[in-house]
Amino acid sequence: MDAMDRRRLLTSAVLGTAGLATATALGPLSPEPAHASPALPATEPVVEDPNFAEGRITGISGTMLLVTGSDTVLHRIRVTNGTSIWKLYPTTFDAVDVGDGLYARGVRMADGTLAADSLWVNIVSMSVQITAIGNGWLHLDHDNKRIVGRVVPGRTAAVYRDAPTTGDLSKLRVGRHAHIIGAWRPDTNEVDLATVYAGTVAG
């Protein structure tokens, strides 16, 4: 799979099939509420939100992010002291790099700049099947594409049906379906895992 195919695969999987609409409805910075949000029917039109932007970072100038959207629209996103940033976990602006993908929500200024309230960097949320389990990794299948899920010590957690979130991944099983939320490693088919929802399949 080449870099463009990987990017297309993971971009299409970000926040599930609801995509844009789910991203703007996230609410709090934590991405887990996106998993709980109902997916929109595929036939429902997506309404463009002027206070939302997505794409890949092509430049950083001071606190301004230059972002090329998946529709090739160019965005200028201003990061402020009040901007919340998620990149596998809540983090700071110095963790954001050129080449990262992002979803941003904020307030559109008169000059067209988006003053960001929240950034979700490299976030992916997708339904998968577990095909292999190793020491520190899961091999996953998403629409017949292979994804490598990297277990991050102290961060990766699992939710088994309605049980509380746990750091115990020992109950994960090959062949089972799951839903993952994590951070894509740009230009690879690898995802650092934040949460694995075992035995569930989201839209």
mmCIF file of C-alpha atoms in Angstrom:
data_model
loop_
_atom_site.group_PDB
_atom_site.id
_atom_site.type_symbol
_atom_site.label_atom_id
_atom_site.label_comp_id
_atom_site.label_asym_id
_atom_site.label_seq_id
_atom_site.Cartn_x
_atom_site.Cartn_y
_atom_site.Cartn_z
ATOM 1 C CA MET A 1 0.000 0.000 0.000
ATOM 2 C CA ASP A 2 1.570 3.333 -0.997
ATOM 3 C CA ALA A 3 1.545 6.485 1.132
ATOM 4 C CA MET A 4 -1.423 8.022 -0.682
ATOM 5 C CA ASP A 5 -3.511 4.863 -0.270
ATOM 6 C CA ARG A 6 -2.615 4.700 3.420
ATOM 7 C CA ARG A 7 -3.541 8.339 3.875
ATOM 8 C CA ARG A 8 -6.838 7.837 2.020
ATOM 9 C CA LEU A 9 -7.626 4.752 4.094
ATOM 10 C CA LEU A 10 -6.936 6.389 7.422
ATOM 11 C CA THR A 11 -8.537 9.698 6.468
ATOM 12 C CA SER A 12 -11.727 7.882 5.487
ATOM 13 C CA ALA A 13 -11.661 6.064 8.827
ATOM 14 C CA VAL A 14 -11.218 9.167 10.965
ATOM 15 C CA LEU A 15 -14.168 9.440 13.300
ATOM 16 C CA GLY A 16 -16.033 6.673 11.490
ATOM 17 C CA THR A 17 -18.416 7.066 8.587
ATOM 18 C CA ALA A 18 -19.962 10.179 10.106
ATOM 19 C CA GLY A 19 -16.711 12.006 9.348
ATOM 20 C CA LEU A 20 -17.168 15.747 9.341
ATOM 21 C CA ALA A 21 -20.449 15.838 11.209
ATOM 22 C CA THR A 22 -19.186 13.614 14.027
ATOM 23 C CA ALA A 23 -15.990 15.625 14.364
ATOM 24 C CA THR A 24 -17.856 18.885 14.862
ATOM 25 C CA ALA A 25 -20.083 17.203 17.454
ATOM 26 C CA LEU A 26 -17.192 15.897 19.543
ATOM 27 C CA GLY A 27 -17.694 18.409 22.323
ATOM 28 C CA PRO A 28 -14.954 17.709 24.869
ATOM 29 C CA LEU A 29 -11.356 17.229 23.756
ATOM 30 C CA SER A 30 -11.322 13.509 24.537
ATOM 31 C CA PRO A 31 -12.137 11.589 21.335
ATOM 32 C CA GLU A 32 -14.007 8.796 23.095
ATOM 33 C CA PRO A 33 -17.400 10.578 22.841
ATOM 34 C CA ALA A 34 -17.077 10.272 19.056
ATOM 35 C CA HIS A 35 -17.246 6.501 19.445
ATOM 36 C CA ALA A 36 -20.484 6.811 21.383
ATOM 37 C CA SER A 37 -22.059 9.222 18.877
ATOM 38 C CA PRO A 38 -24.496 7.596 16.438
ATOM 39 C CA ALA A 39 -23.212 7.472 12.877
ATOM 40 C CA LEU A 40 -25.209 9.375 10.303
ATOM 41 C CA PRO A 41 -26.891 7.422 7.492
ATOM 42 C CA ALA A 42 -24.705 7.305 4.402
ATOM 43 C CA THR A 43 -27.421 9.045 2.394
ATOM 44 C CA GLU A 44 -27.654 12.031 4.755
ATOM 45 C CA PRO A 45 -25.940 15.096 3.262
ATOM 46 C CA VAL A 46 -23.027 16.573 5.172
ATOM 47 C CA VAL A 47 -23.419 20.274 5.907
ATOM 48 C CA GLU A 48 -20.228 22.294 5.707
ATOM 49 C CA ASP A 49 -19.359 23.879 9.038
ATOM 50 C CA PRO A 50 -17.430 27.165 8.683
ATOM 51 C CA ASN A 51 -15.995 26.674 12.162
ATOM 52 C CA PHE A 52 -14.410 23.338 11.308
ATOM 53 C CA ALA A 53 -11.381 22.374 9.206
ATOM 54 C CA GLU A 54 -9.571 19.150 8.373
ATOM 55 C CA GLY A 55 -6.521 18.182 6.396
ATOM 56 C CA ARG A 56 -2.786 17.735 6.578
ATOM 57 C CA ILE A 57 -0.327 20.260 7.945
ATOM 58 C CA THR A 58 1.934 21.596 5.199
ATOM 59 C CA GLY A 59 3.572 24.410 7.151
ATOM 60 C CA ILE A 60 3.911 25.963 10.593
ATOM 61 C CA SER A 61 4.652 29.668 10.999
ATOM 62 C CA GLY A 62 4.750 30.773 14.619
ATOM 63 C CA THR A 63 1.377 29.712 15.976
ATOM 64 C CA MET A 64 -0.233 29.500 12.529
ATOM 65 C CA LEU A 65 -0.834 26.100 10.932
ATOM 66 C CA LEU A 66 -1.085 25.923 7.155
ATOM 67 C CA VAL A 67 -3.325 22.976 6.314
ATOM 68 C CA THR A 68 -4.319 21.431 2.995
ATOM 69 C CA GLY A 69 -7.756 19.859 3.255
ATOM 70 C CA SER A 70 -8.675 16.538 1.700
ATOM 71 C CA ASP A 71 -10.718 18.595 -0.785
ATOM 72 C CA THR A 72 -7.509 20.621 -1.534
ATOM 73 C CA VAL A 73 -8.911 23.707 0.231
ATOM 74 C CA LEU A 74 -6.165 25.602 2.066
ATOM 75 C CA HIS A 75 -6.799 26.495 5.698
ATOM 76 C CA ARG A 76 -4.983 28.842 8.058
ATOM 77 C CA ILE A 77 -5.484 27.721 11.641
ATOM 78 C CA ARG A 78 -4.359 29.913 14.536
ATOM 79 C CA VAL A 79 -3.388 28.130 17.761
ATOM 80 C CA THR A 80 -3.859 30.197 20.919
ATOM 81 C CA ASN A 81 -3.054 29.736 24.591
ATOM 82 C CA GLY A 82 -6.605 28.437 25.001
ATOM 83 C CA THR A 83 -6.446 25.812 22.243
ATOM 84 C CA SER A 84 -6.847 22.223 23.463
ATOM 85 C CA ILE A 85 -4.695 19.733 21.545
ATOM 86 C CA TRP A 86 -5.086 15.938 21.407
ATOM 87 C CA LYS A 87 -2.389 13.731 19.871
ATOM 88 C CA LEU A 88 -2.992 10.318 21.426
ATOM 89 C CA TYR A 89 -3.473 12.224 24.681
ATOM 90 C CA PRO A 90 -3.899 15.895 25.629
ATOM 91 C CA THR A 91 -0.663 17.635 24.701
ATOM 92 C CA THR A 92 0.890 20.964 23.737
ATOM 93 C CA PHE A 93 1.558 22.802 20.485
ATOM 94 C CA ASP A 94 5.199 21.712 20.302
ATOM 95 C CA ALA A 95 3.996 18.120 19.686
ATOM 96 C CA VAL A 96 2.363 19.154 16.391
ATOM 97 C CA ASP A 97 4.468 18.554 13.267
ATOM 98 C CA VAL A 98 4.390 19.243 9.549
ATOM 99 C CA GLY A 99 2.892 16.157 7.898
ATOM 100 C CA ASP A 100 0.397 15.522 10.694
ATOM 101 C CA GLY A 101 -3.273 15.233 9.839
ATOM 102 C CA LEU A 102 -5.795 17.072 11.940
ATOM 103 C CA TYR A 103 -9.364 18.018 12.632
ATOM 104 C CA ALA A 104 -9.868 21.496 14.086
ATOM 105 C CA ARG A 105 -12.832 23.271 15.601
ATOM 106 C CA GLY A 106 -12.921 26.931 16.494
ATOM 107 C CA VAL A 107 -14.154 30.357 15.406
ATOM 108 C CA ARG A 108 -13.763 31.656 11.870
ATOM 109 C CA MET A 109 -12.246 35.156 11.871
ATOM 110 C CA ALA A 110 -12.975 37.950 9.399
ATOM 111 C CA ASP A 111 -9.752 37.266 7.496
ATOM 112 C CA GLY A 112 -10.716 33.614 7.006
ATOM 113 C CA THR A 113 -8.357 32.290 9.673
ATOM 114 C CA LEU A 114 -9.777 29.659 12.022
ATOM 115 C CA ALA A 115 -8.945 30.475 15.642
ATOM 116 C CA ALA A 116 -8.808 26.953 17.017
ATOM 117 C CA ASP A 117 -10.631 25.929 20.163
ATOM 118 C CA SER A 118 -9.657 22.242 19.778
ATOM 119 C CA LEU A 119 -7.315 20.224 17.583
ATOM 120 C CA TRP A 120 -7.396 16.450 17.154
ATOM 121 C CA VAL A 121 -4.073 15.516 15.559
ATOM 122 C CA ASN A 122 -3.728 12.277 13.542
ATOM 123 C CA ILE A 123 -6.897 10.926 15.118
ATOM 124 C CA VAL A 124 -8.429 7.757 13.692
ATOM 125 C CA SER A 125 -11.543 5.918 14.822
ATOM 126 C CA MET A 126 -12.345 2.728 12.947
ATOM 127 C CA SER A 127 -13.988 -0.665 13.122
ATOM 128 C CA VAL A 128 -11.516 -3.530 12.751
ATOM 129 C CA GLN A 129 -11.026 -7.253 13.103
ATOM 130 C CA ILE A 130 -8.083 -8.464 15.172
ATOM 131 C CA THR A 131 -5.997 -10.799 12.983
ATOM 132 C CA ALA A 132 -2.910 -11.296 15.173
ATOM 133 C CA ILE A 133 -1.624 -10.302 18.600
ATOM 134 C CA GLY A 134 2.024 -9.845 19.474
ATOM 135 C CA ASN A 135 4.173 -8.275 22.144
ATOM 136 C CA GLY A 136 3.211 -4.617 21.964
ATOM 137 C CA TRP A 137 1.145 -4.753 18.777
ATOM 138 C CA LEU A 138 -2.111 -5.875 17.209
ATOM 139 C CA HIS A 139 -2.521 -6.707 13.538
ATOM 140 C CA LEU A 140 -5.887 -5.388 12.428
ATOM 141 C CA ASP A 141 -8.023 -5.654 9.310
ATOM 142 C CA HIS A 142 -10.068 -2.651 8.199
ATOM 143 C CA ASP A 143 -11.960 -3.098 4.933
ATOM 144 C CA ASN A 144 -9.379 -5.696 3.823
ATOM 145 C CA LYS A 145 -6.506 -3.327 4.569
ATOM 146 C CA ARG A 146 -3.858 -4.262 7.147
ATOM 147 C CA ILE A 147 -3.354 -1.879 10.060
ATOM 148 C CA VAL A 148 -0.687 -2.296 12.731
ATOM 149 C CA GLY A 149 -1.958 -1.148 16.118
ATOM 150 C CA ARG A 150 0.891 -0.162 18.432
ATOM 151 C CA VAL A 151 0.328 -0.609 22.159
ATOM 152 C CA VAL A 152 1.578 2.456 24.042
ATOM 153 C CA PRO A 153 2.620 1.601 27.629
ATOM 154 C CA GLY A 154 0.657 3.605 30.158
ATOM 155 C CA ARG A 155 -1.768 4.899 27.524
ATOM 156 C CA THR A 156 -3.436 2.089 25.571
ATOM 157 C CA ALA A 157 -6.595 0.847 27.271
ATOM 158 C CA ALA A 158 -9.424 -1.542 26.508
ATOM 159 C CA VAL A 159 -13.160 -1.491 27.094
ATOM 160 C CA TYR A 160 -14.804 -4.927 27.183
ATOM 161 C CA ARG A 161 -18.479 -4.401 26.378
ATOM 162 C CA ASP A 162 -19.918 -2.277 29.191
ATOM 163 C CA ALA A 163 -17.089 -2.827 31.684
ATOM 164 C CA PRO A 164 -14.934 0.073 32.931
ATOM 165 C CA THR A 165 -11.865 1.084 30.937
ATOM 166 C CA THR A 166 -8.832 -1.022 31.825
ATOM 167 C CA GLY A 167 -5.169 -1.282 30.921
ATOM 168 C CA ASP A 168 -5.511 -5.079 30.764
ATOM 169 C CA LEU A 169 -5.383 -6.136 27.098
ATOM 170 C CA SER A 170 -5.155 -9.866 27.843
ATOM 171 C CA LYS A 171 -8.808 -10.505 26.957
ATOM 172 C CA LEU A 172 -8.387 -9.374 23.353
ATOM 173 C CA ARG A 173 -8.762 -12.315 20.974
ATOM 174 C CA VAL A 174 -7.728 -13.020 17.387
ATOM 175 C CA GLY A 175 -10.752 -13.100 15.099
ATOM 176 C CA ARG A 176 -12.830 -10.765 17.243
ATOM 177 C CA HIS A 177 -14.184 -7.452 16.036
ATOM 178 C CA ALA A 178 -13.330 -4.232 17.828
ATOM 179 C CA HIS A 179 -13.406 -0.488 17.428
ATOM 180 C CA ILE A 180 -10.220 1.494 17.921
ATOM 181 C CA ILE A 181 -9.433 5.119 18.617
ATOM 182 C CA GLY A 182 -5.833 6.157 18.195
ATOM 183 C CA ALA A 183 -3.267 8.367 16.505
ATOM 184 C CA TRP A 184 -2.063 7.589 12.984
ATOM 185 C CA ARG A 185 1.688 7.566 12.370
ATOM 186 C CA PRO A 186 1.801 9.666 9.172
ATOM 187 C CA ASP A 187 2.811 7.930 5.938
ATOM 188 C CA THR A 188 2.551 4.471 7.486
ATOM 189 C CA ASN A 189 -0.222 1.953 8.124
ATOM 190 C CA GLU A 190 0.484 2.148 11.868
ATOM 191 C CA VAL A 191 -1.740 3.551 14.599
ATOM 192 C CA ASP A 192 -0.764 4.216 18.204
ATOM 193 C CA LEU A 193 -3.707 2.826 20.143
ATOM 194 C CA ALA A 194 -5.562 4.944 22.681
ATOM 195 C CA THR A 195 -8.648 2.795 23.288
ATOM 196 C CA VAL A 196 -9.745 -0.610 21.995
ATOM 197 C CA TYR A 197 -13.457 -1.284 22.323
ATOM 198 C CA ALA A 198 -13.537 -5.074 22.254
ATOM 199 C CA GLY A 199 -16.527 -6.913 20.857
ATOM 200 C CA THR A 200 -18.067 -3.761 19.379
ATOM 201 C CA VAL A 201 -18.436 -2.492 15.847
ATOM 202 C CA ALA A 202 -19.257 1.179 15.264
ATOM 203 C CA GLY A 203 -20.534 2.739 12.064
#
